[in-house]
XYZ file of C-alpha atoms in Angstrom:
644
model
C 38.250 -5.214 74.222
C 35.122 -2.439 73.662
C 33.072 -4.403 71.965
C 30.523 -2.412 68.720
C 27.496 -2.456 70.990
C 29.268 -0.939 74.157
C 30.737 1.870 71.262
C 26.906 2.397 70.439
C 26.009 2.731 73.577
C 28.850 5.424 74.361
C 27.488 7.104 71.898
C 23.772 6.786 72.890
C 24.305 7.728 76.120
C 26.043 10.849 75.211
C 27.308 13.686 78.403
C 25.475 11.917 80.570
C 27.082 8.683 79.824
C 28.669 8.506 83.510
C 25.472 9.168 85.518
C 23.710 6.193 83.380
C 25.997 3.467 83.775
C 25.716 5.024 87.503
C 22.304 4.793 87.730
C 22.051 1.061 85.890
C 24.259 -0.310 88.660
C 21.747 0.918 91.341
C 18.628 -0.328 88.972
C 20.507 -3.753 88.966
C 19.548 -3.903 92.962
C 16.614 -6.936 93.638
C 14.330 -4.426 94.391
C 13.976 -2.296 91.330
C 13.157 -5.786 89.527
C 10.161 -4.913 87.898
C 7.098 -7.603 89.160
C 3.408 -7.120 88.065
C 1.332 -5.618 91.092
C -1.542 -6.432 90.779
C -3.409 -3.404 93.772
C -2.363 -0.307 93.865
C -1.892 -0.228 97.450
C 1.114 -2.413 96.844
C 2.834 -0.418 94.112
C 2.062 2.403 96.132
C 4.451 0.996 98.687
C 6.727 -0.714 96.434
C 7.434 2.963 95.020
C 7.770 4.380 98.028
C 10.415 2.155 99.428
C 12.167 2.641 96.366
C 12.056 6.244 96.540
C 13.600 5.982 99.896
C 16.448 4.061 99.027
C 17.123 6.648 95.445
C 17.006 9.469 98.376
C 19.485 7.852 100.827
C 21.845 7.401 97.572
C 22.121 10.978 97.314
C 19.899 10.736 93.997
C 18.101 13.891 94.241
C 20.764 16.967 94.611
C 21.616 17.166 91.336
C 18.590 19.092 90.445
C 19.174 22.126 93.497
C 22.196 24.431 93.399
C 25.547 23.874 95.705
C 24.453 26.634 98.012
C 20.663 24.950 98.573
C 22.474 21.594 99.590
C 22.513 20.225 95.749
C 24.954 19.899 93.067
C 23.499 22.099 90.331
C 23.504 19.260 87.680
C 20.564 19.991 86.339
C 21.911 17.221 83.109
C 22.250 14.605 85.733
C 19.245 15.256 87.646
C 16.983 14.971 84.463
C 18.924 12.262 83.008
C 18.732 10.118 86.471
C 14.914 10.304 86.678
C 14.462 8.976 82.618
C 16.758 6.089 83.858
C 13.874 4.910 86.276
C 11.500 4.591 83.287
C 13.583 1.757 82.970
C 12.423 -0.076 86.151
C 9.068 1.152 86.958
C 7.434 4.514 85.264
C 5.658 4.963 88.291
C 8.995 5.470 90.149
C 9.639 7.865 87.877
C 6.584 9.685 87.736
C 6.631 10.151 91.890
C 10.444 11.174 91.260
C 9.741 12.937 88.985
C 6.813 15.211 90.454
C 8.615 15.209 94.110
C 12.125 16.620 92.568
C 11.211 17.989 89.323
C 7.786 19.492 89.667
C 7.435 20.471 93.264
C 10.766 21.086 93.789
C 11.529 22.554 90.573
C 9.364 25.060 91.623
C 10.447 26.405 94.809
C 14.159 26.118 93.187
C 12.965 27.877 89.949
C 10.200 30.202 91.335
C 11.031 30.497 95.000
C 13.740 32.701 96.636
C 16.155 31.950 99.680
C 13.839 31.869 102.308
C 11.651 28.685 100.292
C 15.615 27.345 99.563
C 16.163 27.418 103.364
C 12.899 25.898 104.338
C 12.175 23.187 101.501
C 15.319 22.133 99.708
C 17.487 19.932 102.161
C 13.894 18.207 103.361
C 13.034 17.908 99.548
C 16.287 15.558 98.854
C 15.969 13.867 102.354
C 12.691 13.114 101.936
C 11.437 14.728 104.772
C 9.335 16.676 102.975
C 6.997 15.253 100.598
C 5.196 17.893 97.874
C 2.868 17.700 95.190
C 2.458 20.219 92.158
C -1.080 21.500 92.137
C -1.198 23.314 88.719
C -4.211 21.444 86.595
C -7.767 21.807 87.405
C -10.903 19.763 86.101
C -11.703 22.786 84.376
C -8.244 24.010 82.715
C -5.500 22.015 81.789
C -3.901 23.450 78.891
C -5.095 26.930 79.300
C -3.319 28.025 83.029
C -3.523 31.641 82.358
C -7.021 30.380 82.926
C -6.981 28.460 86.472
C -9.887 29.639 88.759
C -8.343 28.716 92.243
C -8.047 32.343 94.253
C -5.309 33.237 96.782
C -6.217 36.283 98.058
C -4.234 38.969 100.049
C -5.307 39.778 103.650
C -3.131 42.904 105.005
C -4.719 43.022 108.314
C -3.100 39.328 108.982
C -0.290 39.130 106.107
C -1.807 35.729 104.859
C -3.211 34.647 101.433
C -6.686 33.059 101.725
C -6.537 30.214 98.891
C -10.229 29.252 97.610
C -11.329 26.611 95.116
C -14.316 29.219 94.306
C -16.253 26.366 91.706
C -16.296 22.945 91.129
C -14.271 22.985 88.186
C -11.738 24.779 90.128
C -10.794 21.386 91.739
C -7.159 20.716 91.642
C -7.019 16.946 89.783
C -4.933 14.053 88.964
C -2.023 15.427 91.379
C 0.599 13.104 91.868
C 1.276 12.635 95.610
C -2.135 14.187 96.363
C -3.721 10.965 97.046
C -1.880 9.766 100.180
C 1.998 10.724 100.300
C 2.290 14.849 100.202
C 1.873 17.457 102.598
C 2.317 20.169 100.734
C 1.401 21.496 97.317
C 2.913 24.185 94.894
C -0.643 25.546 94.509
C -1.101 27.788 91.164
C -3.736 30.049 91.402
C -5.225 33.721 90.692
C -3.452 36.346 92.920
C -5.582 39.208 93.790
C -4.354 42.068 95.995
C -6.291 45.503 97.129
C -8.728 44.203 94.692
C -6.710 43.094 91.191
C -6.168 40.139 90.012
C -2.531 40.023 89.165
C -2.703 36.914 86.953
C -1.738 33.156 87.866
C 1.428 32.659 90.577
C 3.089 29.749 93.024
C 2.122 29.462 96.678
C 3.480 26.861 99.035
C 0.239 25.714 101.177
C 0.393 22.836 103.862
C -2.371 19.867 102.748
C -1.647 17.619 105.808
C -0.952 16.577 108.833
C 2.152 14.661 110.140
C -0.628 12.025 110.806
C -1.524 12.278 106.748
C -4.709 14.206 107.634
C -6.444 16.722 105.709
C -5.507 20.540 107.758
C -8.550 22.090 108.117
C -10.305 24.060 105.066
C -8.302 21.033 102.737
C -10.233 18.367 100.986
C -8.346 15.420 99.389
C -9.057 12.737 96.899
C -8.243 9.499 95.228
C -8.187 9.608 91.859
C -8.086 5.419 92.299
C -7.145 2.902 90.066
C -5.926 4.709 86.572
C -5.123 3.085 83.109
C -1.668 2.466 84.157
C 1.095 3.725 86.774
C -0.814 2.096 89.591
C 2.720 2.986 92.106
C 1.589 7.086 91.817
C -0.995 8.115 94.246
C -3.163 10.400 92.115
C -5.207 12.812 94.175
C -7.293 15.701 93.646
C -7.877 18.759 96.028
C -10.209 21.763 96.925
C -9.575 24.623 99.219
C -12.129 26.451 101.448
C -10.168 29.469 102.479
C -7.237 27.977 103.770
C -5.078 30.408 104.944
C -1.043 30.777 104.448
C 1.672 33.544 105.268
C 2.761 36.026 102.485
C 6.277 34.847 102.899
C 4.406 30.961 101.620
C 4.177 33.297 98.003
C 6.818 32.003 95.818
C 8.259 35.184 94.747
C 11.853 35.298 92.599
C 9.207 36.822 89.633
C 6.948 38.695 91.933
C 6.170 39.966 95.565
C 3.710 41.265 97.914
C 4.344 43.802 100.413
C 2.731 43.458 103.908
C 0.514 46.513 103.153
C -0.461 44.351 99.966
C 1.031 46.238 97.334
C 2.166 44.013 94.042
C 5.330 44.665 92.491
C 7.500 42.682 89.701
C 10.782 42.943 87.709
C 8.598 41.886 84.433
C 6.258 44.386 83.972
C 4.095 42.787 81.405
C 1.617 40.563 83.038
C 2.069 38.158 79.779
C 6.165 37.957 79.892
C 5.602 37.387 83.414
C 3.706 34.612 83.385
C 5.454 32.714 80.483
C 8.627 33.291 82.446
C 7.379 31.588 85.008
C 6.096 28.541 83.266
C 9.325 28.416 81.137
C 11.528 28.023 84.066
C 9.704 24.317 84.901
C 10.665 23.510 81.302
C 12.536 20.257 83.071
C 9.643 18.305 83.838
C 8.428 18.612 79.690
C 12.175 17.689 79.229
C 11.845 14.702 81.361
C 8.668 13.486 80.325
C 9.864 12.861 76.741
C 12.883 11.539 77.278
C 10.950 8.419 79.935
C 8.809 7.616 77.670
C 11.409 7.032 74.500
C 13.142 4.871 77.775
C 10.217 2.695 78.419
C 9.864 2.014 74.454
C 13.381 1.300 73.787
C 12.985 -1.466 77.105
C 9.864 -2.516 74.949
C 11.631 -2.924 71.705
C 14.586 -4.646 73.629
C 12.321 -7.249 74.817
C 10.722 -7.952 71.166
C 13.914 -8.047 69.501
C 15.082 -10.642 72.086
C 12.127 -12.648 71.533
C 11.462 -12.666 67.393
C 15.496 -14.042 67.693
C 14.732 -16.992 69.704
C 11.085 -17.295 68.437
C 10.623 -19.569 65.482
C 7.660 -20.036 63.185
C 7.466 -22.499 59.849
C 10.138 -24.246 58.044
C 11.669 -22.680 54.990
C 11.427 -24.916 51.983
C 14.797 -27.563 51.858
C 14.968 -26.978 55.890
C 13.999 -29.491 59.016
C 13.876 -26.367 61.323
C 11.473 -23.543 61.639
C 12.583 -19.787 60.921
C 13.370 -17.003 63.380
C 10.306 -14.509 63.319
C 13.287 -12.017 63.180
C 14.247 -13.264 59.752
C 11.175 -12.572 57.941
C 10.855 -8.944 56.519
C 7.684 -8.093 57.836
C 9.065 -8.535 61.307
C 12.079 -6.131 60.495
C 9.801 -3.495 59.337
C 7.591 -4.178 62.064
C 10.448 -3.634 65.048
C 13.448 -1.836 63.236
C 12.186 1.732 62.176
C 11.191 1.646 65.658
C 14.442 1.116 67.113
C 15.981 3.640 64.135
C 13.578 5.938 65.550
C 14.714 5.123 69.082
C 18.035 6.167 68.326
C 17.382 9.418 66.824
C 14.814 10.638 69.456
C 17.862 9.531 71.890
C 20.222 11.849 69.783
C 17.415 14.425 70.106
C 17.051 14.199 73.820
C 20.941 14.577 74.352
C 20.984 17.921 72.676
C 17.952 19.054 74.387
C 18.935 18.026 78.103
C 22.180 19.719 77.315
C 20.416 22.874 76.206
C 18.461 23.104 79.307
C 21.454 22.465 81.485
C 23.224 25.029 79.892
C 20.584 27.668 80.178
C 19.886 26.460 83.942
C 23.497 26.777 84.700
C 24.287 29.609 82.747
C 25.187 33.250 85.038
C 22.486 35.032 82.517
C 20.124 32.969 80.820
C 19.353 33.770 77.320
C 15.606 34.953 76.811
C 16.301 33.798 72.820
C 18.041 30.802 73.663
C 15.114 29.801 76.769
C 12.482 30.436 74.154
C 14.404 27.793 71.476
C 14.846 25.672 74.012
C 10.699 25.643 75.498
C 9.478 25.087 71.956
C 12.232 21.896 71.574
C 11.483 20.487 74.931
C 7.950 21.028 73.973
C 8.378 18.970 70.354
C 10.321 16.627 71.379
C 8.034 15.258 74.334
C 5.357 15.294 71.342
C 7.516 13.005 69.180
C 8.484 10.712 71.929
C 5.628 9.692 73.703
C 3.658 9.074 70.645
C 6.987 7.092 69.147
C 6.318 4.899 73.237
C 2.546 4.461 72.621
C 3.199 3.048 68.863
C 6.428 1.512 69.248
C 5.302 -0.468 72.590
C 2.122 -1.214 71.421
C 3.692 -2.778 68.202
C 6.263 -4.561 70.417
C 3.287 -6.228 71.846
C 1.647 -7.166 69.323
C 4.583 -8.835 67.725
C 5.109 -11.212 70.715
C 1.958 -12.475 70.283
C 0.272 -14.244 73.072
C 2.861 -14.132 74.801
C 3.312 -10.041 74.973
C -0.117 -9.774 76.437
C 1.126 -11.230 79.899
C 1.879 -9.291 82.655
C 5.040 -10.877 83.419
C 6.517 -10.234 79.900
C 6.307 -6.609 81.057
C 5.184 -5.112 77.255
C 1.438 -4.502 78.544
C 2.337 -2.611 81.450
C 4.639 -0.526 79.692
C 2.126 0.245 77.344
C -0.893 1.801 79.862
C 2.010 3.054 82.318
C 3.377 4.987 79.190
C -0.481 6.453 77.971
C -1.074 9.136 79.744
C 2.350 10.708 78.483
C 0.723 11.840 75.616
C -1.380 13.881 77.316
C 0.593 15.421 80.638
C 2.562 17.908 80.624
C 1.144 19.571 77.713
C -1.225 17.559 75.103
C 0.866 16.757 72.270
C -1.639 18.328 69.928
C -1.740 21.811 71.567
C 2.536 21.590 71.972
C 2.322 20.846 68.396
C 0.766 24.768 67.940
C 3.302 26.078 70.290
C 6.068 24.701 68.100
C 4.504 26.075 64.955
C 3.493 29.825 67.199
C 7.096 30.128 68.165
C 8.426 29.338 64.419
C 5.956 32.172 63.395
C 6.733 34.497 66.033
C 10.182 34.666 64.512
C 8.790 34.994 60.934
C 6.495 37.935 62.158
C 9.279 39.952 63.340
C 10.786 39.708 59.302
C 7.540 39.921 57.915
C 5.074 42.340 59.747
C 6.436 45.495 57.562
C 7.184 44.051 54.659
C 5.234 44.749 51.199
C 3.965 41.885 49.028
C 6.752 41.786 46.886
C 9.385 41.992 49.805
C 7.526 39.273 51.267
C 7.493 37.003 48.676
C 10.600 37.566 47.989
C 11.573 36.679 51.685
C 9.815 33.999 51.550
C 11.479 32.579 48.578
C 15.072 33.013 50.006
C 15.362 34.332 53.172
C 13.406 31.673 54.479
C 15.749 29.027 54.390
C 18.434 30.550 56.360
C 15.730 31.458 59.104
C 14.743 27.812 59.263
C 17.668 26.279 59.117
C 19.844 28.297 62.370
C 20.418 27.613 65.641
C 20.615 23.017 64.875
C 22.424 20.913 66.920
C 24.841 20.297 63.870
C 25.011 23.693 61.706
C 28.680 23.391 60.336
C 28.196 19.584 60.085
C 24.916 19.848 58.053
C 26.165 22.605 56.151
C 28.808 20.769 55.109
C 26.731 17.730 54.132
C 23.768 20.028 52.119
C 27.055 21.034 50.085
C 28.521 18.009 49.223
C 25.804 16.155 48.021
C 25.331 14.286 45.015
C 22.094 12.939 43.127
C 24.045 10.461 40.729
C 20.668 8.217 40.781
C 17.232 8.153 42.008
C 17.581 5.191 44.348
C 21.173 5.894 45.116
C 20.628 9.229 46.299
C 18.141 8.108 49.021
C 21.097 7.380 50.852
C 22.924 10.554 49.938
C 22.924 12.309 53.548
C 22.910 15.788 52.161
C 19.830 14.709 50.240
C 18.175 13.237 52.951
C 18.592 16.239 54.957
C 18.086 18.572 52.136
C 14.232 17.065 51.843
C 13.550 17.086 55.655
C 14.592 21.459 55.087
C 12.844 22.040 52.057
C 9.576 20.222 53.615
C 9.831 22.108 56.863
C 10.994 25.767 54.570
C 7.908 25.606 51.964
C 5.486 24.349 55.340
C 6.297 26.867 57.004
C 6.472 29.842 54.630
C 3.077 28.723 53.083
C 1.504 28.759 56.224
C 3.064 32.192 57.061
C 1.363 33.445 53.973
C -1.794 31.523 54.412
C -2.239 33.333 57.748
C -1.446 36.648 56.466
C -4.298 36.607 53.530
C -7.073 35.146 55.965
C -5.809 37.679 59.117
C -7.062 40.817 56.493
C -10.415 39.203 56.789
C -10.644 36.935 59.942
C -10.233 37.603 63.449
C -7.154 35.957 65.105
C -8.538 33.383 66.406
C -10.496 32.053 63.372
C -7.470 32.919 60.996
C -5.783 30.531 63.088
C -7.945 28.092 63.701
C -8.815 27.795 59.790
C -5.143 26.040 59.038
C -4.801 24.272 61.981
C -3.944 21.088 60.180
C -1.517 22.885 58.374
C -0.023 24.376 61.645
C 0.542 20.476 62.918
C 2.463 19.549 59.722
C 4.458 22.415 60.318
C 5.301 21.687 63.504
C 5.999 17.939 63.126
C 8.364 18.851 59.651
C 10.064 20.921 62.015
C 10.660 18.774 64.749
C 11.451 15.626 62.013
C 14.290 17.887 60.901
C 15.746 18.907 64.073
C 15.946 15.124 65.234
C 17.535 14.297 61.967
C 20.296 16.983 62.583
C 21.036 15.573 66.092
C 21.115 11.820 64.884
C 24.071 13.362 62.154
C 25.917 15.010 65.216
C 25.705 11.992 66.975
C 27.345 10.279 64.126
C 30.036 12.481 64.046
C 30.577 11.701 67.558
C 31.041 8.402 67.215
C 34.843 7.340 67.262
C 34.649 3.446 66.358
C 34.365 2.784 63.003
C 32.243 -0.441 62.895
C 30.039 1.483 64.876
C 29.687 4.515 62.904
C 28.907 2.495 59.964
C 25.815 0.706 62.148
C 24.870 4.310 63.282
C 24.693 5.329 59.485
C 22.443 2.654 58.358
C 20.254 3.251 61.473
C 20.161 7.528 60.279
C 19.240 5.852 56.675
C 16.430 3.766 58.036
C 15.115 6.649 60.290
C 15.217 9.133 57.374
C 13.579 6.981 55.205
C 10.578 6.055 57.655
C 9.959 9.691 57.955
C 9.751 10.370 54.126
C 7.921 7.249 53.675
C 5.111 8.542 55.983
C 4.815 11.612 54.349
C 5.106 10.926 51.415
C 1.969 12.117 49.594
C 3.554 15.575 50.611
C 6.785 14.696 49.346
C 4.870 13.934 46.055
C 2.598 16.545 45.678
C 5.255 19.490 45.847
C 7.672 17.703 43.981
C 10.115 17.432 46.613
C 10.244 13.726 45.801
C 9.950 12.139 42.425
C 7.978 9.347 41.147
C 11.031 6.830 40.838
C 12.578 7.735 43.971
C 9.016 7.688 45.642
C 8.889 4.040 44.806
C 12.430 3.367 45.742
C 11.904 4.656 49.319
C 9.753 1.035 49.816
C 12.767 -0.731 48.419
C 15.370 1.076 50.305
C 13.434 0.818 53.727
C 13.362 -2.802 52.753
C 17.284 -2.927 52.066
C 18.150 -0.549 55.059
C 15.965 -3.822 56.855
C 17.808 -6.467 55.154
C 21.305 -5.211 56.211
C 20.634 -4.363 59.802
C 18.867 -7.762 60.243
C 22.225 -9.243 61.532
C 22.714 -6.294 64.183
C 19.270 -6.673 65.711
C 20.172 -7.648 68.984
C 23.812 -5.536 69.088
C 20.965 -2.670 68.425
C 19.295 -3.325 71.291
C 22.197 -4.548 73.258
C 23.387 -0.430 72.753
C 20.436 0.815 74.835
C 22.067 -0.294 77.775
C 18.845 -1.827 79.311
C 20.558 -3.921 82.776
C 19.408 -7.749 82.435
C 16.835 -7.894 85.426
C 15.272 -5.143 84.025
C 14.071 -6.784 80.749
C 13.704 -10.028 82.569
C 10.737 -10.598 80.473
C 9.318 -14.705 81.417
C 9.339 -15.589 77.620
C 12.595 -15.010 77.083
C 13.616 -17.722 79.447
C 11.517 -20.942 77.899
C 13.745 -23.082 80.277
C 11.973 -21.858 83.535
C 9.223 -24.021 84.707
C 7.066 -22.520 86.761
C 6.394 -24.184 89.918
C 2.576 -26.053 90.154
C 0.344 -23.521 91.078
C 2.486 -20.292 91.278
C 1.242 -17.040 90.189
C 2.850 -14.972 87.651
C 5.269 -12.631 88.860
């Protein structure tokens, strides 16, 4: 008999659900047990072996086409590497960079002849590649990157140059010790013009692991976490590579030199490029909600067993899990959890869709790069909070290594700030929301655009959700009978998280438009920047919400959809309950209900209290893998052994 937790988990784990319960059997192996390692040169190695076996498996075709040696899963190959977040992050990371990074970008960016060459060595292993995009001098800003490859016609070769010190490539994954190769991004020039930033293939090392000459490597050492990834940095001095080493689906040089492209605007072209890699932004997000739901798994499992002080009339001390400042200190989390998991099963589907698709959608890739890009903002600050707060409420106990929770929390750190810094994917969220408003807008007269801005507005912001008919249906049906009551009125819920995101981002529209007839761009922009983060996070707040509803309506058991309905209420709640001074001040939320959003977080608490662990039990975590020490009080450690 399917028990409520395995019908949670069903619905958790969404398309996918197949290629997870796949991938927990292999996790469930003795050496994906997750041990504290205390040097790097033995995580380095631990990784590495466990790459090996992952590759053997098979693990790594999903994310190449049929005809390349893959399967063209691109769902399952995403999916797979946020399962390893699971057992290590810094398997993940290596997978991650190997098979989504490097070898995203000779799938995405190369052409047959890189297929033929990389792609069967790639998922063999025989090949090992790093992804030399970031520089100590640009992150953020590629269109920026000061690394040359420059065309030679009387040879046919590109001569790649790190030209200044802040051209250095840095923090490379694989860099360090394991790749010899890199997917070098850098400034093509050709008969004299720079044609912008592109991908070249160029050989690092030796089969020996030495530097080829012209190559200088790195280690970036010991980091604040992920101690398995071999961080490197790297510096050219005119290294030189064929033309045919050019990765060149998006553009090509001739032998004579001569530079021609299907995109004809240097800008398309480049953010065509960097919108095909989407997957690793995709992945990134959805590993780090992993590693925080393993956190809050291990938490939950301990404030149950965990007792502290009698209650008055009793002889035996209190589960920690009882009190309510424990359930509001671990349950939005895990309400959170849920919906960013709801969130990331939309999104991975998007991307497969598009990636399998005979003719992507430029609208549709666009929607789905400024998703992928909120969602990774959401998640990894939801890991760095809801770990660190899993931590802290295990006490003591939490801060050792072999309760995992601290090594979660600095492996899961830097997420915040690769792959895109959350603060400057924030302003791409809000850019592409006004991008679309500028099209409506740039012609309008002041009274057409108020007027737009007053009606029209909605509509724009609410299209293209994972749930459209469903919300629609649940915006309609609505009912305010009471202030307190209609807090858990769907429709209103969802009605709030619209209206925020509608007068946000109309406001800021306008805002824009009065300081652009006196500013420059840059300093009309830069003047409502806070107001361009709000923007972005109402948006993304609202889109999660929508997927957590279609999950719901997914969800065929009925003792489980009633769980999964509580769990929306609690998220919804959280999410007003931080904002709430905004909520407030435009009316969106009155007084009375303002102060019942405290009492119905606290009743939301109250009634999921005896769920806690089938909560956790949902998220599917195998047992080894959240073999935390202090959840096993019965284990004596032997006299003088180490922790583990």
């Amino acid at each position: 008999m399917t028990t409520t937790s395995e019908h949670l988990q069903r619905t958790l784990d969404g398309r996918w659900r197949d290629t997870k319960a796949m991938i927990r059997e292999k996790l469930s192996l003795e050496i994906f047990r997750p041990h504290f390692t205390p040097t790097k040169e033995v995580a380095r190695t631990r990784v590495n072996e466990q790459l090996k076996i992952i590759a053997a498996a098979g693990q790594a075709e999903d994310g190449f086409q049929k005809e390349r040696g893959g399967t063209g899963d691109a769902g399952a190959a995403v999916t797979k590497i946020e399962m390893l977040a699971m057992s290590d992050l810094s398997l993940m990371v290596k997978a991650g960079v190997l098979w989504g990074l490097f070898g995203g970008a000779v799938e995405n960016l190369g052409t047959e002849r890189h297929h033929e060459r990389y792609v069967r060595p790639l998922i063999t292993l025989d090949l090992l590649g790093c992804f030399a995009m970031t520089e100590t001098g640009h992150g953020s800003d590629v269109q920026r990157l000061e690394t040359t490859a420059t065309y030679d016609p009387d040879t046919e070769e590109f001569v790649v140059n790190s030209p200044t010190p802040s051209s250095r490539k840095d923090y490379l994954g694989g860099a360090a010790e394991s790749a010899t190769v890199a997917a070098v991004f850098a400034q093509l020039i050709t008969n004299g013009k720079n044609h912008g930033v592109h991908c070249l293939v160029v050989p690092i090392r030796d089969a020996d692991g030495n530097d080829l000459p012209g190559v200088r490597t790195w280690d970036c050492d010991y980091k604040g976490g992920l101690p398995g990834v071999d961080n490197g940095r790297i510096m050219f001095d005119n290294v030189r590579v064929p033309r045919e080493n050019l990765l060149n689906r998006f553009a090509d040089v001739a032998a004579d030199g001569t530079y021609s492209s299907p995109i004809e605007n240097p800008n398309r072209r480049f953010f065509t490029m960097l919108g095909t890699l989407v997957r690793g932004r995709v992945t990134v997000g959805g590993s780090a909600a992993q590693a925080a739901r393993v956190a809050l798994d291990i938490a939950v499992r301990y404030a149950l067993q965990r007792r502290q002080f009698n209650a008055p009339g009793e002889d035996r001390e209190v589960p920690i899990m009882d009190y309510l400042m424990h359930q509001r200190r671990l349950l939005p989390y895990i309400a959170e959890s849920y919906a960013l998991q709801f969130a990331q099963n939309e999104l991975v589907s998007a991307m497969h869709d598009q990636e399998t698709a005979a003719v992507r959608d430029v609208e549709a890739q666009r929607d789905l790069e400024a998703q992928a890009a909120g969602l990774k903002v959401v998640s990894t600050w939801h890991a760095s909070a809801a770990i660190q707060e899993a931590r802290e409420a295990c006490g003591g106990a939490g801060y050792l290594a072999e309760n995992r929770l601290v090594e979660l929390r600095a492996d899961t750190d830097v997420f915040t700030t690769f792959e895109g810094d959350n603060h400057v994917l924030l302003q791409l969220v809000a850019k592409h929301l006004l991008t679309e408003y500028n099209d409506d807008i740039k012609s309008m007269s002041p009274f057409e655009w108020v007027r737009f801005a007053a009606n029209y507005a909605g509509e724009r912001v609410s299209r293209r959700t994972a749930a459209e008919q469903i919300m629609q249906r649940i915006i309609d049906n609505r009912e305010d009978n009471s202030e307190e009551g209609s807090l858990y009125n769907r429709g209103t819920q969802a009605k709030m998280f619209e209206d925020r995101e509608q007068y946000l981002l109309s406001s800021l529209a306008r805002r824009l438009q009065r300081r652009a007839k006196t500013m420059s761009a840059f300093d009309a922009f830069n003047s409502v920047q806070d107001h361009v983060m709000h923007t972005a996070r109402a948006h993304i707040d609202r889109t999660v919400l929508e997927a957590f509803i279609a999950g719901i309506d997914r969800c065929e058991d009925t003792e489980a959809r009633k769980i999964l309905e509580l769990v929306c209420d609690l998220y919804a709640l959280t999410v007003i309950e931080k904002d709430k001074a905004f909520f407030l001040e435009h009316r969106l939320l009155s007084t009375e209900r303002a102060r019942a959003v405290n009492n119905g977080i606290n009743e939301r608490c109250r009634v999921l209290r005896p769920h806690a662990q089938t909560l956790v039990d949902a998220f599917g975590i195998p047992e080894q893998l959240r073999d935390a020490e202090m959840l096993h009080p019965e284990r004596l450690p032997e006299p003088g052994s180490p922790a583990r």
